Coordinates of C-alpha atoms in Angstrom, one line a residue:
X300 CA 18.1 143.4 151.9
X301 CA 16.6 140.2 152.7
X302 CA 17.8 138.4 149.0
X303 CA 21.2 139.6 150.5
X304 CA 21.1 138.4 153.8
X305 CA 19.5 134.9 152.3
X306 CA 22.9 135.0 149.7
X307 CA 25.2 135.4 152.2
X308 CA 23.3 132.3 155.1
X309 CA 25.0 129.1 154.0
X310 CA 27.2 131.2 151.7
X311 CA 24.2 130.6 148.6
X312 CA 26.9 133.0 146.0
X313 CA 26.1 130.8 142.9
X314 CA 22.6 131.4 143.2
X315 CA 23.2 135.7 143.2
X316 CA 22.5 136.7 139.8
X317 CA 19.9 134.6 139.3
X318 CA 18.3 135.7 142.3
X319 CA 18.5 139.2 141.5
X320 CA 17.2 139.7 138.5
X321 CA 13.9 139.0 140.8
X322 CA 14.4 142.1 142.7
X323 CA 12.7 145.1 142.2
X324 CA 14.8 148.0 142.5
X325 CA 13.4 150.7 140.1
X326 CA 10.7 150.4 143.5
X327 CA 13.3 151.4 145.9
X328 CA 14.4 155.2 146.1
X329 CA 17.4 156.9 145.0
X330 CA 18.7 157.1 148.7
X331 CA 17.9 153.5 149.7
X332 CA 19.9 152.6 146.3
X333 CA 22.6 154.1 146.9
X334 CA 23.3 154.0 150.4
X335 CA 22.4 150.1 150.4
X336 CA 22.7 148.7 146.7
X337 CA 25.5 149.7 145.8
X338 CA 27.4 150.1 148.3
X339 CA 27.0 146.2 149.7
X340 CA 29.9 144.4 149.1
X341 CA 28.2 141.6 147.4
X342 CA 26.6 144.1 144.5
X343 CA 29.9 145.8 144.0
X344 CA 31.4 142.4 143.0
X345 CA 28.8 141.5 140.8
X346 CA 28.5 143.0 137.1
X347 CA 25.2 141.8 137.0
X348 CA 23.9 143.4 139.9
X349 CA 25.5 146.7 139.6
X350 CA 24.0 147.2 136.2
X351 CA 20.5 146.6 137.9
X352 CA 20.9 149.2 140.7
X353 CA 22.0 151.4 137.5
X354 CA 19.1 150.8 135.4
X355 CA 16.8 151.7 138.4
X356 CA 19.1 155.0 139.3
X357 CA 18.8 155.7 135.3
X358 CA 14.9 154.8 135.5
X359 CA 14.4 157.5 139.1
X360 CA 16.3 160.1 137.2
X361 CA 14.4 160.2 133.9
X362 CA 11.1 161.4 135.6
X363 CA 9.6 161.9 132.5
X364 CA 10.3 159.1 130.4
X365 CA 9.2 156.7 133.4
X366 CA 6.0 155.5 131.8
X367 CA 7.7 154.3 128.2
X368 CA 10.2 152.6 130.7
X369 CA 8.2 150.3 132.8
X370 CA 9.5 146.6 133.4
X371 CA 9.1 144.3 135.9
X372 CA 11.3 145.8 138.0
X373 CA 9.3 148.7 138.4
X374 CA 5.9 147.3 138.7
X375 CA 4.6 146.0 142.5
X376 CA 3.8 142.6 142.7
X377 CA -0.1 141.4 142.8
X378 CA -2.0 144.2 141.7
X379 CA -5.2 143.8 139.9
X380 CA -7.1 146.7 138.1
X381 CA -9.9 148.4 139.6
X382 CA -11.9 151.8 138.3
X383 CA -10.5 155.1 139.1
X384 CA -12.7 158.1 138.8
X385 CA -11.0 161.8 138.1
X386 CA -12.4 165.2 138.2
X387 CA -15.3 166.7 137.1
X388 CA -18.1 168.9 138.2
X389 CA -20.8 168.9 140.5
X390 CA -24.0 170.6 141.5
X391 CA -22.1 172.6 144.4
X392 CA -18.8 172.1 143.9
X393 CA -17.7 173.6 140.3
X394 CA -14.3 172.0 139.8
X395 CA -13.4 168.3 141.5
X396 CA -9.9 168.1 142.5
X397 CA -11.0 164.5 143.9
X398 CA -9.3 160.8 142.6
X399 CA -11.3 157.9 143.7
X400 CA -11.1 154.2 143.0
X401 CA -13.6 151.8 144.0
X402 CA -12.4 149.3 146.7
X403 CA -15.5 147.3 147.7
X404 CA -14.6 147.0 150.9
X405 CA -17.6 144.7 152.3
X406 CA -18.4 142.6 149.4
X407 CA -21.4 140.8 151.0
X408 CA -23.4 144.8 151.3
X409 CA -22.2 145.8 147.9
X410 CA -25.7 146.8 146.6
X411 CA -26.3 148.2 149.7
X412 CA -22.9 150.0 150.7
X413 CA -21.8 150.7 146.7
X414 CA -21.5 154.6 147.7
X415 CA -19.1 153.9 151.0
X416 CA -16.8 151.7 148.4
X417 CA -14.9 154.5 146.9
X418 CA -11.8 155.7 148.5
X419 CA -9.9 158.5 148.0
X420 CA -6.7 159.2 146.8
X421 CA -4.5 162.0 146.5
X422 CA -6.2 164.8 144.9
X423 CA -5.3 166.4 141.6
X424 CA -3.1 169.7 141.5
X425 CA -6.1 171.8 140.5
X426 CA -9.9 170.7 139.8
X427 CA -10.8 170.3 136.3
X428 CA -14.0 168.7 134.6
X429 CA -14.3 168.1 130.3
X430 CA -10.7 166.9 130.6
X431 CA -9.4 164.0 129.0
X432 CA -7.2 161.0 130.4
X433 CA -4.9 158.5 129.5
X434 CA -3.0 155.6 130.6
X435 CA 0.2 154.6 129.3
X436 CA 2.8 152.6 131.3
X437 CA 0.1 151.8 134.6
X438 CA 0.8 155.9 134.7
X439 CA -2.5 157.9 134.6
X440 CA -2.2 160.9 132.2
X441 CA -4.7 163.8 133.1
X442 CA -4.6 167.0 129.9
X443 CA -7.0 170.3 129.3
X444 CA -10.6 170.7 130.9
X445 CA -12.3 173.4 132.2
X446 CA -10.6 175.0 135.3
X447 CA -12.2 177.7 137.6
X448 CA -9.9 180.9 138.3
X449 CA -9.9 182.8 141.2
X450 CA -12.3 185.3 139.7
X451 CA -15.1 182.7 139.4
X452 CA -14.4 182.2 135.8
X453 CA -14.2 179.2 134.2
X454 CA -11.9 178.7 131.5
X455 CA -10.2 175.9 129.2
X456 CA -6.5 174.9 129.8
X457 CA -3.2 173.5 128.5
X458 CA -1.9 172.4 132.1
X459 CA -1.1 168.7 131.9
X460 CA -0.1 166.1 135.1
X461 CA 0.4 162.4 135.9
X462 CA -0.8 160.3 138.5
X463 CA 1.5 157.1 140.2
X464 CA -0.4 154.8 142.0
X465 CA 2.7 153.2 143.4
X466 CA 3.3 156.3 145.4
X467 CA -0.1 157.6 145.4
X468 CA 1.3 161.3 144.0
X469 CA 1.5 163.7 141.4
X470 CA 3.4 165.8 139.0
X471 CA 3.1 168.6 136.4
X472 CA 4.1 167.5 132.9
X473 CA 5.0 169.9 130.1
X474 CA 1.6 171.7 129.0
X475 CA -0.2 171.0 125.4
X476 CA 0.1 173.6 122.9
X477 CA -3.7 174.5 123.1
X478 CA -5.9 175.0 125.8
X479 CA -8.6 172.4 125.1
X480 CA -12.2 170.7 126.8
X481 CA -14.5 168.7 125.5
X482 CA -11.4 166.6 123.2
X483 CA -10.1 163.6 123.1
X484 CA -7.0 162.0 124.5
X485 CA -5.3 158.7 123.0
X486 CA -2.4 157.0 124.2
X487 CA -0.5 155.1 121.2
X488 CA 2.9 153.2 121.3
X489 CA 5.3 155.7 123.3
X490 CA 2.6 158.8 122.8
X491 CA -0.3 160.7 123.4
X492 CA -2.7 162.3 121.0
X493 CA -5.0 165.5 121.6
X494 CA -7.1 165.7 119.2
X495 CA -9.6 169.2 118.7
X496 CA -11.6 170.4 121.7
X497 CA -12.4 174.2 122.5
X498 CA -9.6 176.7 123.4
X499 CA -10.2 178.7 126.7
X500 CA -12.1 181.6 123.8
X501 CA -14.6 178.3 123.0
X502 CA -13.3 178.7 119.4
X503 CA -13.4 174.9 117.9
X504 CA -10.1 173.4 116.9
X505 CA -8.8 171.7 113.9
X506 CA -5.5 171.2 116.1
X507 CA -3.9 167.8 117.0
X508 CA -0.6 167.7 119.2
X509 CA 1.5 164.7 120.6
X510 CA 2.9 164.1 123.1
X511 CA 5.8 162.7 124.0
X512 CA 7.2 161.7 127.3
X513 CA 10.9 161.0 126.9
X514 CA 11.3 164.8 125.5
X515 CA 8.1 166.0 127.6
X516 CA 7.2 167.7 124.6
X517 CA 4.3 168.3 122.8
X518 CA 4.5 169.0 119.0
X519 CA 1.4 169.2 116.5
X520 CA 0.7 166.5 114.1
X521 CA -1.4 166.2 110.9
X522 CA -4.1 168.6 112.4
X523 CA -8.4 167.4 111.3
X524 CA -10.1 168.3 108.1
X525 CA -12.0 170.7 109.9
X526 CA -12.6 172.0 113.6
X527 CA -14.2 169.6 115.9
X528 CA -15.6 169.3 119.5
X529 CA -17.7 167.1 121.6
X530 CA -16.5 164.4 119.6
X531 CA -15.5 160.8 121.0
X532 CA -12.5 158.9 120.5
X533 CA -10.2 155.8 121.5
X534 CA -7.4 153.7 120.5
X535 CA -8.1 150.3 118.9
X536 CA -5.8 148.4 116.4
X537 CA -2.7 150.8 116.8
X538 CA -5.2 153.6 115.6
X539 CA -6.6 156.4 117.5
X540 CA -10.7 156.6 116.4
X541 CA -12.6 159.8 116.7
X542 CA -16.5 159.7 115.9
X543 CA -19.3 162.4 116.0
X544 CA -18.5 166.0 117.8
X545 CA -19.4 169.4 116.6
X546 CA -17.8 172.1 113.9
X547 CA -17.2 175.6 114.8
X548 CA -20.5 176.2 112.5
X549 CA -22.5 174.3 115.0
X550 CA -23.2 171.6 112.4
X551 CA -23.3 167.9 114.6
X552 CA -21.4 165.0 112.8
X553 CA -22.3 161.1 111.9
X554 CA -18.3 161.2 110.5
X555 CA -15.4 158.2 111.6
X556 CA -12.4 159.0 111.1
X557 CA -8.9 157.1 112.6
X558 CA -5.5 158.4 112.5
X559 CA -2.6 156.3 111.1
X560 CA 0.3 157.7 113.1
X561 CA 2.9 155.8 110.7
X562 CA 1.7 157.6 107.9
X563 CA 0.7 160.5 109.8
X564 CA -3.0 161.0 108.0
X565 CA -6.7 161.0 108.6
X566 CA -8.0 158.3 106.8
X567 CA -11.9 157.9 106.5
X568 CA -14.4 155.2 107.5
X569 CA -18.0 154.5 106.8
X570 CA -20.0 157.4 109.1
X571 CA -22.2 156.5 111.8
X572 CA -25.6 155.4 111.6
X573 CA -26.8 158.7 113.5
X574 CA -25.3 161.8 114.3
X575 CA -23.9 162.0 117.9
X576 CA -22.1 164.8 120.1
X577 CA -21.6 164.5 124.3
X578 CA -21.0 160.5 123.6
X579 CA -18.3 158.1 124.1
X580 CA -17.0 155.3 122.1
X581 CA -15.1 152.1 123.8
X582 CA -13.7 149.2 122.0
X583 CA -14.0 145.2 122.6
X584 CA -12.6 142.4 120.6
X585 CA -12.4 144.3 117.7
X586 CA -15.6 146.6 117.5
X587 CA -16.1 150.0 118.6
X588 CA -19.2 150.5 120.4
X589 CA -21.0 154.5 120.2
X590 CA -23.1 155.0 123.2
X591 CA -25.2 158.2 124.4
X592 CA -25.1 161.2 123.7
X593 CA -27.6 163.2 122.0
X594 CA -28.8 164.2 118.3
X595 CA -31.0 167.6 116.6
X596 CA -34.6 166.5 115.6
X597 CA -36.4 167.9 112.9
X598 CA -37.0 171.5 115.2
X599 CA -33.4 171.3 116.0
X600 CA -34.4 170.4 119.2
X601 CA -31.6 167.8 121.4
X602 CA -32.6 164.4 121.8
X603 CA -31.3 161.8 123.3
X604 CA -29.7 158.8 121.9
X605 CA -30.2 155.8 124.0
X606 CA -29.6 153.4 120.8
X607 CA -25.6 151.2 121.0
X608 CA -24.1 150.9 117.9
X609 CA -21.2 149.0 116.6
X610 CA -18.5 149.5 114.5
X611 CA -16.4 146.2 113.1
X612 CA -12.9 147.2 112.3
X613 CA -12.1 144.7 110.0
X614 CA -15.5 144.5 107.2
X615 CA -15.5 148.9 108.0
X616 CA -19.6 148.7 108.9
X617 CA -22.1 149.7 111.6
X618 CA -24.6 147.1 112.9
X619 CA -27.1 148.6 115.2
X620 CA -27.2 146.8 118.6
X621 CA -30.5 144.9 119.8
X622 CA -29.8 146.3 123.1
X623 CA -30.0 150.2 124.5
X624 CA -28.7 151.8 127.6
X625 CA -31.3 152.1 130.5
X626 CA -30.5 156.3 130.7
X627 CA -29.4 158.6 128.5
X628 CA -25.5 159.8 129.3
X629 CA -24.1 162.8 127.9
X630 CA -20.5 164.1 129.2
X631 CA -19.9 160.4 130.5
X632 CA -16.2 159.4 131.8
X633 CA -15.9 155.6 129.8
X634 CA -13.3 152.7 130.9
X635 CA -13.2 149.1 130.0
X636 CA -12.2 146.3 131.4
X637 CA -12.4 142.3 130.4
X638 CA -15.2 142.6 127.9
X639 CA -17.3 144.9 129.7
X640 CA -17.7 149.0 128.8
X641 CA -18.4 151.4 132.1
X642 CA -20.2 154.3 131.2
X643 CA -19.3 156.6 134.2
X644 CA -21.5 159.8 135.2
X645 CA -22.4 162.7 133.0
X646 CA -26.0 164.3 133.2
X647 CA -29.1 164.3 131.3
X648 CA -30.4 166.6 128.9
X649 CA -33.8 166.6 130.4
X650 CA -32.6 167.7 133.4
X651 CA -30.0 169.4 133.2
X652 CA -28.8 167.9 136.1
X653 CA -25.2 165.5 136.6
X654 CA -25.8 162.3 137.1
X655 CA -24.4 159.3 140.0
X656 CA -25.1 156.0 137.8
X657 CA -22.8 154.0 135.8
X658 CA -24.1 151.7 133.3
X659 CA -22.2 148.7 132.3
X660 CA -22.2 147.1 128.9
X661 CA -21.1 143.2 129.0
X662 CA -20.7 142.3 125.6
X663 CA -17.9 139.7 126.6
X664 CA -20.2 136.8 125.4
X665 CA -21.4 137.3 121.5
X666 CA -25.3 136.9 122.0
X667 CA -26.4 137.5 125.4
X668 CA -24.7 141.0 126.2
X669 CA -26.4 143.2 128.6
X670 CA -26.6 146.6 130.2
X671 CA -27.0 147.1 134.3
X672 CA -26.5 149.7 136.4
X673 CA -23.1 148.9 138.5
X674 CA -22.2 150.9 141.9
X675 CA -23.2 154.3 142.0
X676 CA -21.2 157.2 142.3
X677 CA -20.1 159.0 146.0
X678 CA -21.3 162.4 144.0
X679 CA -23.4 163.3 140.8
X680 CA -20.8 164.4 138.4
X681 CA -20.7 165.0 134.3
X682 CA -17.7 166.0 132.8
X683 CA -15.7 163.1 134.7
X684 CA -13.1 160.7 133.7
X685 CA -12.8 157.1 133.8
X686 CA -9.9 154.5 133.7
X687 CA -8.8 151.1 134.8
X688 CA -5.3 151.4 136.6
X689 CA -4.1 149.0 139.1
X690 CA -5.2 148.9 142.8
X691 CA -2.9 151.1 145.2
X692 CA -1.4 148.6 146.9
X693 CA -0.1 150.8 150.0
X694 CA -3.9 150.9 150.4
X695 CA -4.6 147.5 150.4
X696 CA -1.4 145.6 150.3
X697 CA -2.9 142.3 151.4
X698 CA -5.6 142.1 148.9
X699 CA -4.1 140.8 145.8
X700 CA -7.4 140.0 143.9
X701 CA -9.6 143.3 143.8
X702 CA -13.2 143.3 142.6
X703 CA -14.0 145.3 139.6
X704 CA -17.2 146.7 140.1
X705 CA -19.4 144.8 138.0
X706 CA -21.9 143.7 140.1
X707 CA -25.4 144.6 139.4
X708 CA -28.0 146.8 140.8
X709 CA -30.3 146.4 138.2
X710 CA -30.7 145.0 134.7
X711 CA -32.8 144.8 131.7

């Protein structure tokens, strides 16, 4: 170990458990701890230092529990965030295994080159679109979608995994209670929340289950008022908010509701200003923001809903925004990052084809937000996810400021 070697030139001792605490161990594995941590001479005669290398053994062997866990020992050093996409389904391909994030890797032809700037990453255990994920501890959480079976048909699932970035791999965690698509997954303090969906018989759910990863255990919670699906959600002010969605009688919803998990109770709020199913909903400094999606006119025909509207959290009203997206999104992955929403894939109901665009709504400024198209996709794909995670650095380990993709391609 170099902190070692650099103790131990000019006999530096004093400076050792100062030093130290600097190192990251819970990055080194179990083999490399034991065999060189503990055993050096200089760790064994330090209290300090032993009980490091123990807290990183403790931290390897509680797979599970790694993502309530995370210090900065366990964290690389200069990592920015960047966009990870996960999943989904696409004209020729039924199921996506794949996990991209976008690395611009020639800056100066972004606009031109904005395909070419997604890598690819290990892929998922099995391809899944309408899934949900979360992120909790810089660990990416993946739950339920639509798998396809060996038979050709396409089903909803309970299967469950987690992505590391710092070794680029997965693994299986314990599987929800109910298969589910087409939900919503929060991430909340030490938990996550599945919240109604449709089982792998489409039947909508009522059903809400948490989970939690020092057990690796889900259990149900205080399930909805009444079965729900297509709905949007996400977690803002230590709640998780669901909007919109579907009943099992087919009847869309304006409804918002947020979940106290203190009290464990649906509590609620003052409805949307339109009905929406297929949308997603983001929060920024305090306000939730609806966008796509798609309504019933009159004829009970689907339309599409290209208005943005906002929800303040703390006066419990909807405002509708002066500014709409440039394409209707329906089954849209959604990520935020520093004031700006990404609104990632999906298709369009006149179509009925997936789409490759992302729209990005800046409304970091109060007064002059936007919407512009960002990079596009490497593949048309609806039922995607979205997140923000931090750049692979095993990829990329000398770039220690990645671009976010938020340059534009076109705007309003």
């Amino acid at each position: 170990m170099a902190a070692v070697r650099w103790l131990e030139h000019n006999c530096h001792y004093q400076y050792m458990d100062e030093l130290l605490q600097y190192i990251r161990f819970g990055l080194m594995d179990v083999d490399t701890l034991h065999t060189v941590a503990l055993s050096h001479p200089l760790v064994q005669a330090s209290e300090t230092a032993t009980a490091l290398v123990n807290e990183a053994l403790e931290y390897h062997q509680s797979i599970y529990a790694q993502p309530v866990w995370q210090t900065c020992r366990t964290k690389p050093r200069f990592q920015s965030d960047t966009l990870y996409i996960i999943g989904g389904k696409k004209r020729e391909v039924c199921k996506v295994r794949e996990l991209r994030y976008f690395n611009p890797v020639d800056q100066e032809n972004a606009l031109i080159a904005a395909i070419a700037n997604w890598s690819e990453l290990a892929p998922m255990p099995v391809g899944r679109s309408h899934h949900c994920v979360a992120v909790m501890g810089d660990f990416l959480f993946v739950a339920g979608g639509e798998v396809e079976h060996a038979s050709g048909r396409t089903c909803a699932v309970r299967t469950a995994c987690r992505y590391d970035p710092r070794s680029n791999s997965w693994a299986e965690i314990a599987p929800m209670k109910n298969c589910r698509e087409h939900f919503v997954l929060g991430a909340m303090d030490e938990y996550l929340y599945a919240v109604g969906g449709r089982n792998e018989l489409r039947q909508v759910l009522p059903t809400v289950e948490r989970y939690c990863p020092k057990k690796n255990k889900w259990t149900f919670v205080q399930s909805f008022d009444r079965s729900l699906s297509c709905h949007a959600g996400y977690v803002a002010d230590g709640l998780l908010w669901i909007s919109g969605g579907v009943t099992n009688t087919a009847q869309y919803q304006n409804r918002l509701m947020v979940y106290e998990p203190n009290q464990n109770k649906w509590i609620s709020r003052s409805p949307m200003l339109q009905r929406r199913v297929y949308h997603s909903m983001a929060a920024v400094q305090r306000k939730l923001y609806v966008l796509g999606g798609n309504d019933l006119d009159y004829n009970n025909d689907r339309i599409l809903v290209r208005h943005i509207d906002s929800y303040n959290i703390d006066t419990d009203q909807w405002t509708r925004c002066n500014f709409n997206l440039l394409t209707g999104q329906n089954e849209s992955g959604v990520a935020v990052h520093n004031g700006r929403i990404y609104l990632v894939g999906g298709y369009s109901i006149w179509t009925n084809e997936p789409l490759a665009c992302i729209q990005v709504l800046d409304v970091s400024r109060e007064g002059k937000e936007e919407v512009f198209y960002g990079p596009t996709l490497p593949f048309a794909s609806n039922g995607i996810a979205a997140c923000f995670l931090p750049a692979p650095y095993f990829t990329c380990p000398n770039l220690q400021t990645l671009q976010v993709p938020h340059h534009r391609i076109g705007t309003i």
